[in-house]
mmCIF file of C-alpha atoms in Angstrom:
data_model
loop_
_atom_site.group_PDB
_atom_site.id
_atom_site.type_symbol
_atom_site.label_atom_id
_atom_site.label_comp_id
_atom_site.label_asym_id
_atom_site.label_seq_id
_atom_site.Cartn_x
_atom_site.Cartn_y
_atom_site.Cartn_z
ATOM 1 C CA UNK S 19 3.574 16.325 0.391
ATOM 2 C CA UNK S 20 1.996 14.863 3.835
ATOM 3 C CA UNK S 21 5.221 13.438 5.422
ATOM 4 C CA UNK S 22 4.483 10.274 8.005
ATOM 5 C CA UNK S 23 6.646 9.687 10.736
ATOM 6 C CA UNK S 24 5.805 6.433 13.163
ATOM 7 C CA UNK S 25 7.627 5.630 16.565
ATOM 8 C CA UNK S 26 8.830 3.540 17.548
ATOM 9 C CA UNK S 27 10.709 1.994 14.376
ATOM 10 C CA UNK S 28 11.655 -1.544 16.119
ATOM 11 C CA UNK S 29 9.964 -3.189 19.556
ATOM 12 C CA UNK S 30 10.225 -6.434 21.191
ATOM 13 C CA UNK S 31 7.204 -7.102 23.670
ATOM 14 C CA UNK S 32 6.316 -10.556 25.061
ATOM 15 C CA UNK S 33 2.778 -12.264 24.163
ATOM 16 C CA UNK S 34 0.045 -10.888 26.224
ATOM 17 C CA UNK S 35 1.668 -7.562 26.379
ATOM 18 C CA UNK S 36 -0.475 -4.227 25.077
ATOM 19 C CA UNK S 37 1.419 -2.407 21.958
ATOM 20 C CA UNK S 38 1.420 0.885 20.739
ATOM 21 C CA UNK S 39 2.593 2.104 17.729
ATOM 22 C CA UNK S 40 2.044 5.789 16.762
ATOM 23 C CA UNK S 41 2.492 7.526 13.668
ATOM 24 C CA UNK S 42 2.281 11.429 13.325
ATOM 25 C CA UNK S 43 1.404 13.699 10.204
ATOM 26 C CA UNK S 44 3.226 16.523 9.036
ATOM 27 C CA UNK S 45 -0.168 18.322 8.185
ATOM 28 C CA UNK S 46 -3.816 17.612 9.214
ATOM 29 C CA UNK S 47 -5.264 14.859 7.148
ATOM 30 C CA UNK S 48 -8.276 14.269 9.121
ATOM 31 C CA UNK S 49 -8.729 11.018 9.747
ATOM 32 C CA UNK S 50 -7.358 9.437 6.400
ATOM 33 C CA UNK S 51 -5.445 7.187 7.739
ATOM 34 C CA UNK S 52 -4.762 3.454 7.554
ATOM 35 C CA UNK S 53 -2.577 0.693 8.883
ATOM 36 C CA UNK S 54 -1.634 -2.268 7.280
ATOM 37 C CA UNK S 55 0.486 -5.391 8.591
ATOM 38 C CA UNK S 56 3.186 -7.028 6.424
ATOM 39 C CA UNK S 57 5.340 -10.376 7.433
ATOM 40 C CA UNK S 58 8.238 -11.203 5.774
ATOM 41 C CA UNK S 59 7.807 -12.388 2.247
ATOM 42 C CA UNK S 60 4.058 -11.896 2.252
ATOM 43 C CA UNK S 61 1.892 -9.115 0.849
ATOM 44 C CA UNK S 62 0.349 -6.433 3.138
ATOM 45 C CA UNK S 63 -2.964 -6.821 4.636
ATOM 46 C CA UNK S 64 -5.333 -4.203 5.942
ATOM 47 C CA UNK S 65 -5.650 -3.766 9.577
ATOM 48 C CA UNK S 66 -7.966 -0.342 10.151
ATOM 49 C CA UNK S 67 -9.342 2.351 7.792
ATOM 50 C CA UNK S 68 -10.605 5.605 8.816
ATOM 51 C CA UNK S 69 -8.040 5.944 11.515
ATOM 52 C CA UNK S 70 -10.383 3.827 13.517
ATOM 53 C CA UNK S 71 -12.300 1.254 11.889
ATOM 54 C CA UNK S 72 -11.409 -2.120 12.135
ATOM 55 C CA UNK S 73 -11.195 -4.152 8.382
ATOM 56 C CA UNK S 74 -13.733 -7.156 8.344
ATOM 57 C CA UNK S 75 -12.124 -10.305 9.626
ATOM 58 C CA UNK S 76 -9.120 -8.566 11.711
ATOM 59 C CA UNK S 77 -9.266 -9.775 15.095
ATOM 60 C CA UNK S 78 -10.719 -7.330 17.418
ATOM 61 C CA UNK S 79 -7.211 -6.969 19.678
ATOM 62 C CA UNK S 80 -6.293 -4.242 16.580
ATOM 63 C CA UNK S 81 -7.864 -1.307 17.396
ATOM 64 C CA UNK S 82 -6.927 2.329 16.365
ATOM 65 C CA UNK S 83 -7.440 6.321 17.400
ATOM 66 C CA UNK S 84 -6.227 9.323 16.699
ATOM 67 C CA UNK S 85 -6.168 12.848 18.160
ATOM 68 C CA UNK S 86 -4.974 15.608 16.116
ATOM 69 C CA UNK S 87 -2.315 14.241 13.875
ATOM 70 C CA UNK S 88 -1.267 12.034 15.757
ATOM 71 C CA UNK S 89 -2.610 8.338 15.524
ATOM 72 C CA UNK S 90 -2.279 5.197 17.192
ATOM 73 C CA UNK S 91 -2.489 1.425 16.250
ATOM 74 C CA UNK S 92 -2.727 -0.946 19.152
ATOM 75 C CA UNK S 93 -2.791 -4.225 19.702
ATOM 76 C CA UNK S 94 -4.855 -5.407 22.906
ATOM 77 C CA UNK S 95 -2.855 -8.259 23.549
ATOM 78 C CA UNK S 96 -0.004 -9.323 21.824
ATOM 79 C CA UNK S 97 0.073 -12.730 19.969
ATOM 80 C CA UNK S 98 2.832 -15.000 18.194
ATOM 81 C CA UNK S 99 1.091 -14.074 15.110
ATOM 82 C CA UNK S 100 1.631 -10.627 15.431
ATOM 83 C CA UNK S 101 5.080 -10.393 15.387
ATOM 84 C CA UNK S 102 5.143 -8.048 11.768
ATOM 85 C CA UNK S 103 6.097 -4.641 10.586
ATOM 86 C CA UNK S 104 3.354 -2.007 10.919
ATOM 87 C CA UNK S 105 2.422 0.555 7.980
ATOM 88 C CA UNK S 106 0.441 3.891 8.713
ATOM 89 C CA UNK S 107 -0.889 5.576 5.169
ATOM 90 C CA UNK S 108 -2.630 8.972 4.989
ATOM 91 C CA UNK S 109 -4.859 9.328 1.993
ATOM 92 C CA UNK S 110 -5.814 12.494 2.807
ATOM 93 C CA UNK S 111 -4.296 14.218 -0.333
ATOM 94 C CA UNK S 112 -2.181 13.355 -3.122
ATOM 95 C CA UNK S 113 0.717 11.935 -3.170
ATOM 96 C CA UNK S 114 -0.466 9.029 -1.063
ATOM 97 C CA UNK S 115 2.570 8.724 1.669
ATOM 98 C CA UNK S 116 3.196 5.854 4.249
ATOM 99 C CA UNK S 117 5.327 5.727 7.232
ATOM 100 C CA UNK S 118 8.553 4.142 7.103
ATOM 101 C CA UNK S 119 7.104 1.295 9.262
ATOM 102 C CA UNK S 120 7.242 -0.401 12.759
ATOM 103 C CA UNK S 121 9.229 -3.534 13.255
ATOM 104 C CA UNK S 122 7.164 -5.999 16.012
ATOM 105 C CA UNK S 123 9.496 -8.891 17.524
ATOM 106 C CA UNK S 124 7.761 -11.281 20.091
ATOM 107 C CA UNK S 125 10.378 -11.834 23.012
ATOM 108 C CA UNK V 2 -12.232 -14.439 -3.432
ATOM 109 C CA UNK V 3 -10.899 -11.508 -4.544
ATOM 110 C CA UNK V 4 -7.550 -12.315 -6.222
ATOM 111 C CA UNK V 5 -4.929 -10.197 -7.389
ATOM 112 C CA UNK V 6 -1.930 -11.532 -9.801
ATOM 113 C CA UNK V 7 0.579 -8.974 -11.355
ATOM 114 C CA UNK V 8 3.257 -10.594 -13.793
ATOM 115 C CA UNK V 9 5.636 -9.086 -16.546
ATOM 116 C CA UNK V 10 8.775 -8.492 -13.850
ATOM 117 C CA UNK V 11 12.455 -8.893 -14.511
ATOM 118 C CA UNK V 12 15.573 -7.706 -15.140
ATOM 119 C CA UNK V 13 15.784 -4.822 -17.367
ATOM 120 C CA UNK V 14 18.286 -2.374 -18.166
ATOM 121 C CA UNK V 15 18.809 0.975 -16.879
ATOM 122 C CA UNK V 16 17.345 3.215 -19.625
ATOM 123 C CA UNK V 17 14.637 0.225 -20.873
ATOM 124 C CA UNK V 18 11.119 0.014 -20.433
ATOM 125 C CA UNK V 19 9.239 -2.635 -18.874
ATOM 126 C CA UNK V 20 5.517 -3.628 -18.633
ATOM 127 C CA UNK V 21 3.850 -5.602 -15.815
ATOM 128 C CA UNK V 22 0.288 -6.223 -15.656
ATOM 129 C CA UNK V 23 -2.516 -7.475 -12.927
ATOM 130 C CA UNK V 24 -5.217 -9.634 -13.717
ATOM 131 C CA UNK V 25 -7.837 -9.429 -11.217
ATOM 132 C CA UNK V 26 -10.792 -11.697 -10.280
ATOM 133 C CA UNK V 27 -13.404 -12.455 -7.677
ATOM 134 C CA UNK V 28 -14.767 -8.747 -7.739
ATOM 135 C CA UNK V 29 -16.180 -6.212 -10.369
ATOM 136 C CA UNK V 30 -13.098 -4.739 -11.931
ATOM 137 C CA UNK V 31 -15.067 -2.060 -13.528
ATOM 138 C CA UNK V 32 -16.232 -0.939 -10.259
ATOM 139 C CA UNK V 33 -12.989 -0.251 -8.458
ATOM 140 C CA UNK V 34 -10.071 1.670 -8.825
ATOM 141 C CA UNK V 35 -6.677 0.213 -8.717
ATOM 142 C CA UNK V 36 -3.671 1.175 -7.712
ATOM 143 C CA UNK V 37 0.452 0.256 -7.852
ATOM 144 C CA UNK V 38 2.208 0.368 -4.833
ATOM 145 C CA UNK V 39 5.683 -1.131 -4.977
ATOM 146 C CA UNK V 40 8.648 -1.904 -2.289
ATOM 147 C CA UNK V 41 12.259 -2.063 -2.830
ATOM 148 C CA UNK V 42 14.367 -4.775 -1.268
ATOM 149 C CA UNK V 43 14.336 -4.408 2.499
ATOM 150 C CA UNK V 44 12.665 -1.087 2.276
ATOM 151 C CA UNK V 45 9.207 0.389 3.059
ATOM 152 C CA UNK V 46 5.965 0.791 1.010
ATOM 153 C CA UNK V 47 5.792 3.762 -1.634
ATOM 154 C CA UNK V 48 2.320 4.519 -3.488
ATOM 155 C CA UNK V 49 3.480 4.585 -7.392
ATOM 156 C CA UNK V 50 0.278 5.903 -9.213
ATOM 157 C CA UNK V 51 -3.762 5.349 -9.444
ATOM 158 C CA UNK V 52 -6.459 4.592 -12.102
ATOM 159 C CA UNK V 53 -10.191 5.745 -11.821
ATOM 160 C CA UNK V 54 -12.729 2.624 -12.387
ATOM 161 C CA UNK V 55 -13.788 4.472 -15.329
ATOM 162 C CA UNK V 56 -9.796 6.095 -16.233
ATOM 163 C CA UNK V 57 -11.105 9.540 -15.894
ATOM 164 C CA UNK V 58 -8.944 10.237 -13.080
ATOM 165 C CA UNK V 59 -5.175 9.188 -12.743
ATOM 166 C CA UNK V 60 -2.629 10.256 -10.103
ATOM 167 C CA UNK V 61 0.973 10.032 -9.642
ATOM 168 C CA UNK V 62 3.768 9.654 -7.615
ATOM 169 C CA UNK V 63 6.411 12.731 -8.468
ATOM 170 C CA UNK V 64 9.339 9.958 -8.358
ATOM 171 C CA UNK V 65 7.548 8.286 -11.633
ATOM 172 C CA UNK V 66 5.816 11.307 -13.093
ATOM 173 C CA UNK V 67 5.994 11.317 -17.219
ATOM 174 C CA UNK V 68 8.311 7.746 -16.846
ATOM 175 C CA UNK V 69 5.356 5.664 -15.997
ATOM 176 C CA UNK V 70 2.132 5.157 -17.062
ATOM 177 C CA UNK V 71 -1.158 3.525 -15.688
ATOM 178 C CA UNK V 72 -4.043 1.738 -18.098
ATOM 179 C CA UNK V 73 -6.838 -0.612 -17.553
ATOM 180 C CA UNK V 74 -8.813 -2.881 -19.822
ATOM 181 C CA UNK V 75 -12.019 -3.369 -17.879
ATOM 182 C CA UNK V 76 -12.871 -5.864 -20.890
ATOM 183 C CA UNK V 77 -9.908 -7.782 -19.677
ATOM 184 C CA UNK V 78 -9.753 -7.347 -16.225
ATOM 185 C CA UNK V 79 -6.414 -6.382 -16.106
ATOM 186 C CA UNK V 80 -4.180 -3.463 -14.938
ATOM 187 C CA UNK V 81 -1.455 -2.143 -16.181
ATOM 188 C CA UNK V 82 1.980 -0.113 -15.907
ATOM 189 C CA UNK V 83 3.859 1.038 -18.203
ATOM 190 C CA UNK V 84 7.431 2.105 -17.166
ATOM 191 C CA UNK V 85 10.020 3.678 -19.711
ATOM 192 C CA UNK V 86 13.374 5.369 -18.950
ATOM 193 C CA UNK V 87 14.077 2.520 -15.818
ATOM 194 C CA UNK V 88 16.128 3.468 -13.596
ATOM 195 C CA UNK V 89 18.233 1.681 -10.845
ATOM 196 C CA UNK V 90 15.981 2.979 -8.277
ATOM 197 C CA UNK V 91 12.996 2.056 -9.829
ATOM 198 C CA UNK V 92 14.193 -1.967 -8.538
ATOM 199 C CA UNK V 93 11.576 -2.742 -6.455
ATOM 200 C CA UNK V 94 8.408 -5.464 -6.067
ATOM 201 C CA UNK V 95 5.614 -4.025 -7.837
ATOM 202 C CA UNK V 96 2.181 -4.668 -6.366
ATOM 203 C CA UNK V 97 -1.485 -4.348 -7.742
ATOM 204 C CA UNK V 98 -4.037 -3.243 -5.355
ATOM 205 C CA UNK V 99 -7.617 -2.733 -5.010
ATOM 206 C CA UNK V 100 -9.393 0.950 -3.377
ATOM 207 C CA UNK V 101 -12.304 -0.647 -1.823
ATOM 208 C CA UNK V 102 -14.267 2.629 -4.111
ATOM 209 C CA UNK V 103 -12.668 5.692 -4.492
ATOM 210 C CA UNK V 104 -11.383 5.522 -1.081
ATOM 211 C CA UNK V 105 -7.924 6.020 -1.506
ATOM 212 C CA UNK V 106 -6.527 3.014 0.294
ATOM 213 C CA UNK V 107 -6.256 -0.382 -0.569
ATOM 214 C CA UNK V 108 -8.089 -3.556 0.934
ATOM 215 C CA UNK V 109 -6.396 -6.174 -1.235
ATOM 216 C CA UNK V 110 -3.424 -6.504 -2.848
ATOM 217 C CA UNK V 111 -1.508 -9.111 -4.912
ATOM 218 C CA UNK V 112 1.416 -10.890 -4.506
ATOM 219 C CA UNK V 113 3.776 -8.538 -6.603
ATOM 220 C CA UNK V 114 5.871 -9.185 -9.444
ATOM 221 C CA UNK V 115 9.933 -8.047 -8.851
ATOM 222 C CA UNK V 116 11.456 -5.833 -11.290
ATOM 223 C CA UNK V 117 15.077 -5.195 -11.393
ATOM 224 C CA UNK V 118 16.917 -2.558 -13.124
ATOM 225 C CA UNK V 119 20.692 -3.471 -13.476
ATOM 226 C CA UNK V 120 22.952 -3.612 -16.402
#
């Protein structure tokens, strides 16, 4: 199985701040990879696809890259409404696997 | 809009089986494959299993593996998943969600239904 790892697990930035999140594969999964936002009490949403490409109607301040296995989600400039845990997923290969998550406080 | 609404949670004994279903609208059901992803209470996300559009193909994870079973009725729109032999780990909110082909990720997903296993 493709084990995902993501760093850091908790961060507290203040609005207007750039954040990165990275999350690392245990194997190549070329660039199979997603990230997906989830507030408390409220269903995931889908943030980037492809490692890099943005989901229709996600503002543009989410961007993501990747080199090698590892990838990175960013967010441009930090907003109230970003304050979330982050998701990687690789669906590389079967079994589908996600990251244990990224906690995102706004100071 | 695509909407996604699972139903059929509860509290079930350890042991029991359970059944929990998705009806889906605002999209071609027949088109897409669909998978369950579910969460346990304060914990992360864990992919459960995966239907073909057409139920030729079917994955899952090993922690369900001959315990659980995915179906469709495309007639129906619906999903479903069939879990026998419950098990308190298997406590968890179960979610429905759409693979935008058969991409392998998932682009909507519903609000989840909340099965407990306790005795």
């Amino acid at each position: 199985d493709v084990q995902m790892t993501q760093s850091p697990s908790t961060l507290s930035a203040s609005v207007g701040d750039r954040v990165t999140i990275t999350c690392r594969a245990s194997q190549s999964i070329n660039k199979y990879l997603a990230w997906y936002q989830q507030k408390p009490g409220i269903t995931p949403k889908l943030l980037i696809y492809k490692a890099s490409s943005l989901e229709s109607g996600v503002p543009s301040r989410f961007s993501g890259s990747v080199s090698g296995t590892e990838f990175t989600l960013t967010i441009s400039s930090l907003q109230p409404d970003d304050s979330a845990t982050y998701y990687c997923q690789q669906y590389n290969s079967f079994p589908l696997t996600f990251g244990p998550g990224t906690k995102v406080d706004i100071k | 809009q695509v909407q996604l609404v699972e139903s059929g949670g509860g509290v079930v004994q350890p042991g029991r089986s359970l059944r929990v279903s998705c009806i889906a609208s605002g999209f071609t059901f027949s088109n897409s494959a669909m998978h369950w992803v579910r969460q346990a209470p304060g914990k992360g996300l864990e992919w459960v299993a995966v239907i073909s559009n057409d139920e030729t193909n079917i994955y899952y994870a090993d922690s369900v593996k001959g315990r659980f079973t995915i179906s469709r009725d495309n007639s129906k729109n619906t999903l479903y998943l069939q879990m026998n032999s419950l098990r308190a780990d298997d406590t968890a909110v179960y979610y429905c969600a759409r693979d935008p082909g058969w991409e392998l990720y998932f682009d909507y997903w519903g609000q989840g239904t909340l099965v407990t296993v306790s005795s």
